[in-house]
CSV table of C-alpha atoms in Angstrom, one decimal:
chain,number,residue,atom,x,y,z
A,1,UNK,CA,114.4,106.5,106.2
A,2,UNK,CA,112.6,105.7,102.9
A,3,UNK,CA,108.9,106.6,102.8
A,4,UNK,CA,107.0,104.1,104.9
A,5,UNK,CA,104.9,101.5,103.2
A,6,UNK,CA,101.1,101.4,103.4
A,7,UNK,CA,99.7,99.1,106.0
A,8,UNK,CA,96.3,97.4,106.3
A,9,UNK,CA,95.2,95.7,109.6
A,10,UNK,CA,92.1,94.0,110.9
A,11,UNK,CA,91.3,94.8,114.5
A,12,UNK,CA,89.1,92.6,116.7
A,13,UNK,CA,88.7,92.0,120.4
A,14,UNK,CA,86.5,90.2,123.0
A,15,UNK,CA,86.1,87.0,121.0
A,16,UNK,CA,85.5,85.1,124.2
A,17,UNK,CA,86.2,81.7,122.7
A,18,UNK,CA,85.2,78.9,125.1
A,19,UNK,CA,82.3,80.7,126.6
A,20,UNK,CA,79.5,78.4,127.9
A,21,UNK,CA,81.8,75.4,127.5
A,22,UNK,CA,80.3,72.4,129.4
A,23,UNK,CA,77.0,74.2,130.1
A,24,UNK,CA,75.0,71.3,128.7
A,25,UNK,CA,72.4,73.7,127.5
A,26,UNK,CA,71.7,73.4,123.8
A,27,UNK,CA,71.0,77.1,123.5
A,28,UNK,CA,74.4,78.1,124.9
A,29,UNK,CA,76.2,75.4,123.1
A,30,UNK,CA,74.8,76.8,119.9
A,31,UNK,CA,76.0,80.2,120.9
A,32,UNK,CA,79.5,79.0,121.6
A,33,UNK,CA,79.6,77.4,118.1
A,34,UNK,CA,78.3,80.6,116.6
A,35,UNK,CA,81.1,82.6,118.3
A,36,UNK,CA,83.7,80.2,116.9
A,37,UNK,CA,82.2,80.5,113.4
A,38,UNK,CA,82.3,84.3,113.7
A,39,UNK,CA,86.0,84.3,114.6
A,40,UNK,CA,86.6,82.1,111.5
A,41,UNK,CA,84.9,84.9,109.5
A,42,UNK,CA,87.3,87.4,111.1
A,43,UNK,CA,90.2,85.4,109.7
A,44,UNK,CA,88.4,85.2,106.3
A,45,UNK,CA,88.0,89.0,106.3
A,46,UNK,CA,91.7,89.5,107.1
A,47,UNK,CA,92.6,87.2,104.2
A,48,UNK,CA,90.1,88.6,101.8
A,49,UNK,CA,91.3,92.2,102.4
A,50,UNK,CA,94.9,91.1,102.1
A,51,UNK,CA,95.6,92.5,105.6
A,52,UNK,CA,99.2,92.7,106.8
A,53,UNK,CA,98.3,92.1,110.4
A,54,UNK,CA,95.5,91.0,112.7
A,55,UNK,CA,95.2,92.6,116.1
A,56,UNK,CA,93.3,90.9,118.9
A,57,UNK,CA,92.9,93.4,121.8
A,58,UNK,CA,92.2,91.1,124.7
A,59,UNK,CA,89.6,88.6,126.0
A,60,UNK,CA,90.4,86.3,123.2
A,61,UNK,CA,89.4,83.4,125.5
A,62,UNK,CA,86.4,83.7,127.8
A,63,UNK,CA,88.3,82.4,130.8
A,64,UNK,CA,91.5,80.5,131.9
A,65,UNK,CA,89.7,77.2,132.1
A,66,UNK,CA,88.5,76.7,128.5
A,67,UNK,CA,89.1,73.2,127.1
A,68,UNK,CA,92.3,72.3,125.4
A,69,UNK,CA,90.4,71.7,122.1
A,70,UNK,CA,89.3,75.3,122.2
A,71,UNK,CA,92.9,76.5,122.4
A,72,UNK,CA,93.9,74.3,119.6
A,73,UNK,CA,90.9,75.5,117.5
A,74,UNK,CA,92.0,79.1,118.2
A,75,UNK,CA,95.6,78.5,117.2
A,76,UNK,CA,94.7,76.5,114.1
A,77,UNK,CA,92.3,79.2,113.0
A,78,UNK,CA,94.8,82.0,113.4
A,79,UNK,CA,97.3,79.9,111.4
A,80,UNK,CA,95.0,80.3,108.4
A,81,UNK,CA,95.7,84.0,108.3
A,82,UNK,CA,98.4,84.7,105.8
A,83,UNK,CA,99.7,87.8,107.7
A,84,UNK,CA,101.0,88.4,111.2
A,85,UNK,CA,98.8,88.2,114.3
A,86,UNK,CA,99.3,90.2,117.5
A,87,UNK,CA,97.4,89.4,120.7
A,88,UNK,CA,97.3,91.0,124.1
A,89,UNK,CA,95.6,89.3,127.1
A,90,UNK,CA,92.6,90.9,128.8
A,91,UNK,CA,91.0,90.5,132.1
A,92,UNK,CA,89.3,87.2,131.1
A,93,UNK,CA,92.5,85.6,129.9
A,94,UNK,CA,95.3,87.2,132.0
A,95,UNK,CA,99.0,86.5,131.7
A,96,UNK,CA,99.6,85.4,135.3
A,97,UNK,CA,102.0,82.6,135.9
A,98,UNK,CA,100.4,79.2,135.0
A,99,UNK,CA,97.6,80.8,133.0
A,100,UNK,CA,96.3,79.7,129.6
A,101,UNK,CA,99.0,81.4,127.5
A,102,UNK,CA,101.8,79.7,129.5
A,103,UNK,CA,100.1,76.2,129.6
A,104,UNK,CA,99.5,76.1,125.9
A,105,UNK,CA,102.1,76.9,123.2
A,106,UNK,CA,99.8,78.5,120.6
A,107,UNK,CA,102.8,80.1,118.9
A,108,UNK,CA,104.2,76.7,117.9
A,109,UNK,CA,100.9,76.0,116.0
A,110,UNK,CA,100.4,79.5,114.6
A,111,UNK,CA,103.9,80.6,113.9
A,112,UNK,CA,103.0,84.1,112.7
A,113,UNK,CA,101.3,84.8,116.0
A,114,UNK,CA,102.9,87.0,118.6
A,115,UNK,CA,101.5,87.2,122.1
A,116,UNK,CA,102.4,90.3,124.1
A,117,UNK,CA,103.6,89.0,127.5
A,118,UNK,CA,105.3,92.0,129.1
A,119,UNK,CA,103.3,93.3,132.0
A,120,UNK,CA,105.1,96.7,132.1
A,121,UNK,CA,104.7,97.1,128.3
A,122,UNK,CA,106.3,95.6,125.3
A,123,UNK,CA,107.4,97.1,122.0
A,124,UNK,CA,107.1,94.7,119.0
A,125,UNK,CA,108.8,95.5,115.7
A,126,UNK,CA,107.5,93.0,113.2
A,127,UNK,CA,109.8,91.8,110.4
A,128,UNK,CA,108.7,93.0,107.0
A,129,UNK,CA,106.3,95.7,108.1
A,130,UNK,CA,106.8,99.4,108.7
A,131,UNK,CA,105.2,99.0,112.1
A,132,UNK,CA,105.9,99.5,115.7
A,133,UNK,CA,103.4,98.0,118.0
A,134,UNK,CA,103.0,98.4,121.8
A,135,UNK,CA,100.9,96.7,124.4
A,136,UNK,CA,100.7,95.6,128.1
A,137,UNK,CA,99.9,92.2,129.4
A,138,UNK,CA,97.1,92.2,132.0
A,139,UNK,CA,97.7,90.4,135.3
A,140,UNK,CA,94.9,89.5,137.7
A,141,UNK,CA,97.4,90.2,140.6
A,142,UNK,CA,97.7,93.9,139.5
A,143,UNK,CA,94.5,95.5,140.9
A,144,UNK,CA,95.6,98.9,139.7
A,145,UNK,CA,96.4,97.9,136.1
A,146,UNK,CA,96.3,100.8,133.7
A,147,UNK,CA,96.4,99.7,130.0
A,148,UNK,CA,98.3,102.7,128.7
A,149,UNK,CA,100.6,103.2,131.6
A,150,UNK,CA,104.2,103.5,130.4
A,151,UNK,CA,103.3,104.2,126.7
A,152,UNK,CA,106.5,105.4,125.2
A,153,UNK,CA,107.0,108.2,122.6
A,154,UNK,CA,107.4,107.6,118.9
A,155,UNK,CA,110.4,105.6,118.0
A,156,UNK,CA,110.8,106.6,114.3
A,157,UNK,CA,108.8,107.2,111.1
A,158,UNK,CA,107.1,103.8,110.9
A,159,UNK,CA,103.4,103.4,111.7
A,160,UNK,CA,102.8,103.2,115.4
A,161,UNK,CA,99.9,101.2,116.9
A,162,UNK,CA,99.1,100.9,120.6
A,163,UNK,CA,96.9,98.1,121.9
A,164,UNK,CA,95.0,98.4,125.1
A,165,UNK,CA,92.3,96.4,126.9
A,166,UNK,CA,90.4,98.7,129.3
A,167,UNK,CA,87.6,101.1,130.0
A,168,UNK,CA,87.9,104.5,128.3
A,169,UNK,CA,86.6,107.5,130.3
A,170,UNK,CA,86.4,111.1,129.3
A,171,UNK,CA,87.2,114.0,131.8
A,172,UNK,CA,84.5,114.1,134.5
A,173,UNK,CA,83.4,110.5,133.9
A,174,UNK,CA,83.6,107.4,136.1
A,175,UNK,CA,87.3,107.6,137.1
A,176,UNK,CA,86.8,104.8,139.6
A,177,UNK,CA,86.5,102.2,136.9
A,178,UNK,CA,89.0,99.4,136.7
A,179,UNK,CA,91.4,99.0,133.7
A,180,UNK,CA,91.0,102.8,133.3
A,181,UNK,CA,92.0,104.5,130.0
A,182,UNK,CA,91.8,108.3,130.5
A,183,UNK,CA,91.1,110.6,127.6
A,184,UNK,CA,94.1,112.6,128.7
A,185,UNK,CA,96.3,109.5,128.1
A,186,UNK,CA,95.0,109.2,124.6
A,187,UNK,CA,95.5,112.9,123.9
A,188,UNK,CA,99.1,112.7,125.2
A,189,UNK,CA,99.8,110.2,122.4
A,190,UNK,CA,99.2,112.8,119.7
A,191,UNK,CA,102.1,112.9,117.3
A,192,UNK,CA,103.5,109.7,118.6
A,193,UNK,CA,100.9,106.9,118.0
A,194,UNK,CA,98.9,106.7,114.8
A,195,UNK,CA,96.2,104.3,116.0
A,196,UNK,CA,94.9,102.8,119.3
A,197,UNK,CA,93.3,99.4,119.1
A,198,UNK,CA,91.1,99.0,122.1
A,199,UNK,CA,89.2,96.0,123.6
A,200,UNK,CA,87.1,95.4,126.7
A,201,UNK,CA,83.8,96.7,125.3
A,202,UNK,CA,81.5,94.4,123.4
A,203,UNK,CA,80.0,97.2,121.4
A,204,UNK,CA,82.0,99.0,118.8
A,205,UNK,CA,82.9,102.6,119.7
A,206,UNK,CA,84.9,105.5,118.2
A,207,UNK,CA,86.8,107.2,121.1
A,208,UNK,CA,89.1,109.3,118.9
A,209,UNK,CA,90.6,112.1,121.0
A,210,UNK,CA,92.8,115.1,120.2
A,211,UNK,CA,93.5,113.8,116.7
A,212,UNK,CA,94.5,110.3,117.9
A,213,UNK,CA,92.5,107.7,116.1
A,214,UNK,CA,91.2,105.3,118.9
A,215,UNK,CA,88.7,102.6,118.2
A,216,UNK,CA,86.9,99.8,120.1
A,217,UNK,CA,86.3,97.1,117.4
A,218,UNK,CA,83.7,95.5,119.6
A,219,UNK,CA,83.1,91.8,119.8
A,220,UNK,CA,82.7,89.8,116.5
A,221,UNK,CA,79.9,88.0,118.3
A,222,UNK,CA,78.7,89.2,121.7
A,223,UNK,CA,78.0,86.9,124.6
A,224,UNK,CA,74.3,87.6,124.2
A,225,UNK,CA,72.1,89.4,121.7
A,226,UNK,CA,71.4,92.1,124.2
A,227,UNK,CA,74.3,93.9,122.7
A,228,UNK,CA,73.2,95.4,119.3
A,229,UNK,CA,76.4,97.2,118.4
A,230,UNK,CA,78.6,94.1,118.1
A,231,UNK,CA,79.1,91.6,115.3
A,232,UNK,CA,81.8,93.7,113.6
A,233,UNK,CA,85.5,94.0,113.0
A,234,UNK,CA,87.5,97.0,112.0
A,235,UNK,CA,89.6,97.2,108.7
A,236,UNK,CA,92.2,100.0,109.2
A,237,UNK,CA,94.2,101.5,106.3
A,238,UNK,CA,97.5,103.4,106.9
A,239,UNK,CA,98.7,105.3,103.9
A,240,UNK,CA,99.9,108.8,102.7
A,241,UNK,CA,96.4,110.2,103.5
A,242,UNK,CA,96.8,109.1,107.2
A,243,UNK,CA,94.6,106.5,109.0
A,244,UNK,CA,91.1,105.5,107.8
A,245,UNK,CA,89.0,102.7,109.2
A,246,UNK,CA,85.7,101.0,108.3
A,247,UNK,CA,83.6,98.5,110.2
A,248,UNK,CA,82.8,95.3,108.5
A,249,UNK,CA,80.0,92.9,109.6
A,250,UNK,CA,81.3,89.4,110.5
A,251,UNK,CA,78.1,88.2,112.3
A,252,UNK,CA,76.8,85.7,109.7
A,253,UNK,CA,73.2,86.5,110.5
A,254,UNK,CA,71.3,89.3,108.8
A,255,UNK,CA,70.6,92.1,111.3
A,256,UNK,CA,66.9,91.6,110.9
A,257,UNK,CA,67.3,87.9,111.8
A,258,UNK,CA,69.0,88.6,115.1
A,259,UNK,CA,66.4,87.8,117.9
A,260,UNK,CA,65.4,90.5,120.3
A,261,UNK,CA,66.3,89.5,123.9
């Protein structure tokens, strides 16, 4: 195979569009609008950096009952991104029959959007990119869901990205947690997967293990300002030097202007 082409992605998660819908409280309505604005800024970042792909690692919607206009807003905003978008559902927006991703055809609006629907895991090989992507669709009915269960080995020399929505725990940690991602599972991916795009945590975190680059992007805008390590998105570069990532602020507010809860 010819030398693989460089790749640039933007990684986000836990956008929680539709949070506080119908609350009637001006404070929370303003928060919901700020969360929408911040997702628009994620799309702006992806376009400004000429990213090839946007990854949304779960909890894109806050719940399965968000208004239809929120779903249309989400799809039309994704449509503005010039590259390809890949989305896995999380515990707030699961893929159970009759759920939001079945009731609304977002992909007919945003035609470069791919929603990972396979509960047992799904490989995606995007046209035009030297990329193999894998993810699992969360189901509420699966009480023992493991985000990386069934992760396959490397397919070929293309860049390999695994997406997971869950709770990362190192050896000796809280192994009782739901949506468990063990550090041993990440370590086992060494030599097979170049980057792991995680969601489920609102704060950004680097959980790189055994040479496998694994990152929580964190929420572009947290549900409340109690979370001080959010407001970011990851820009990830794949090239002959390997994988490098940087965090970019997408919260439109200056850090010093964010109110203390």
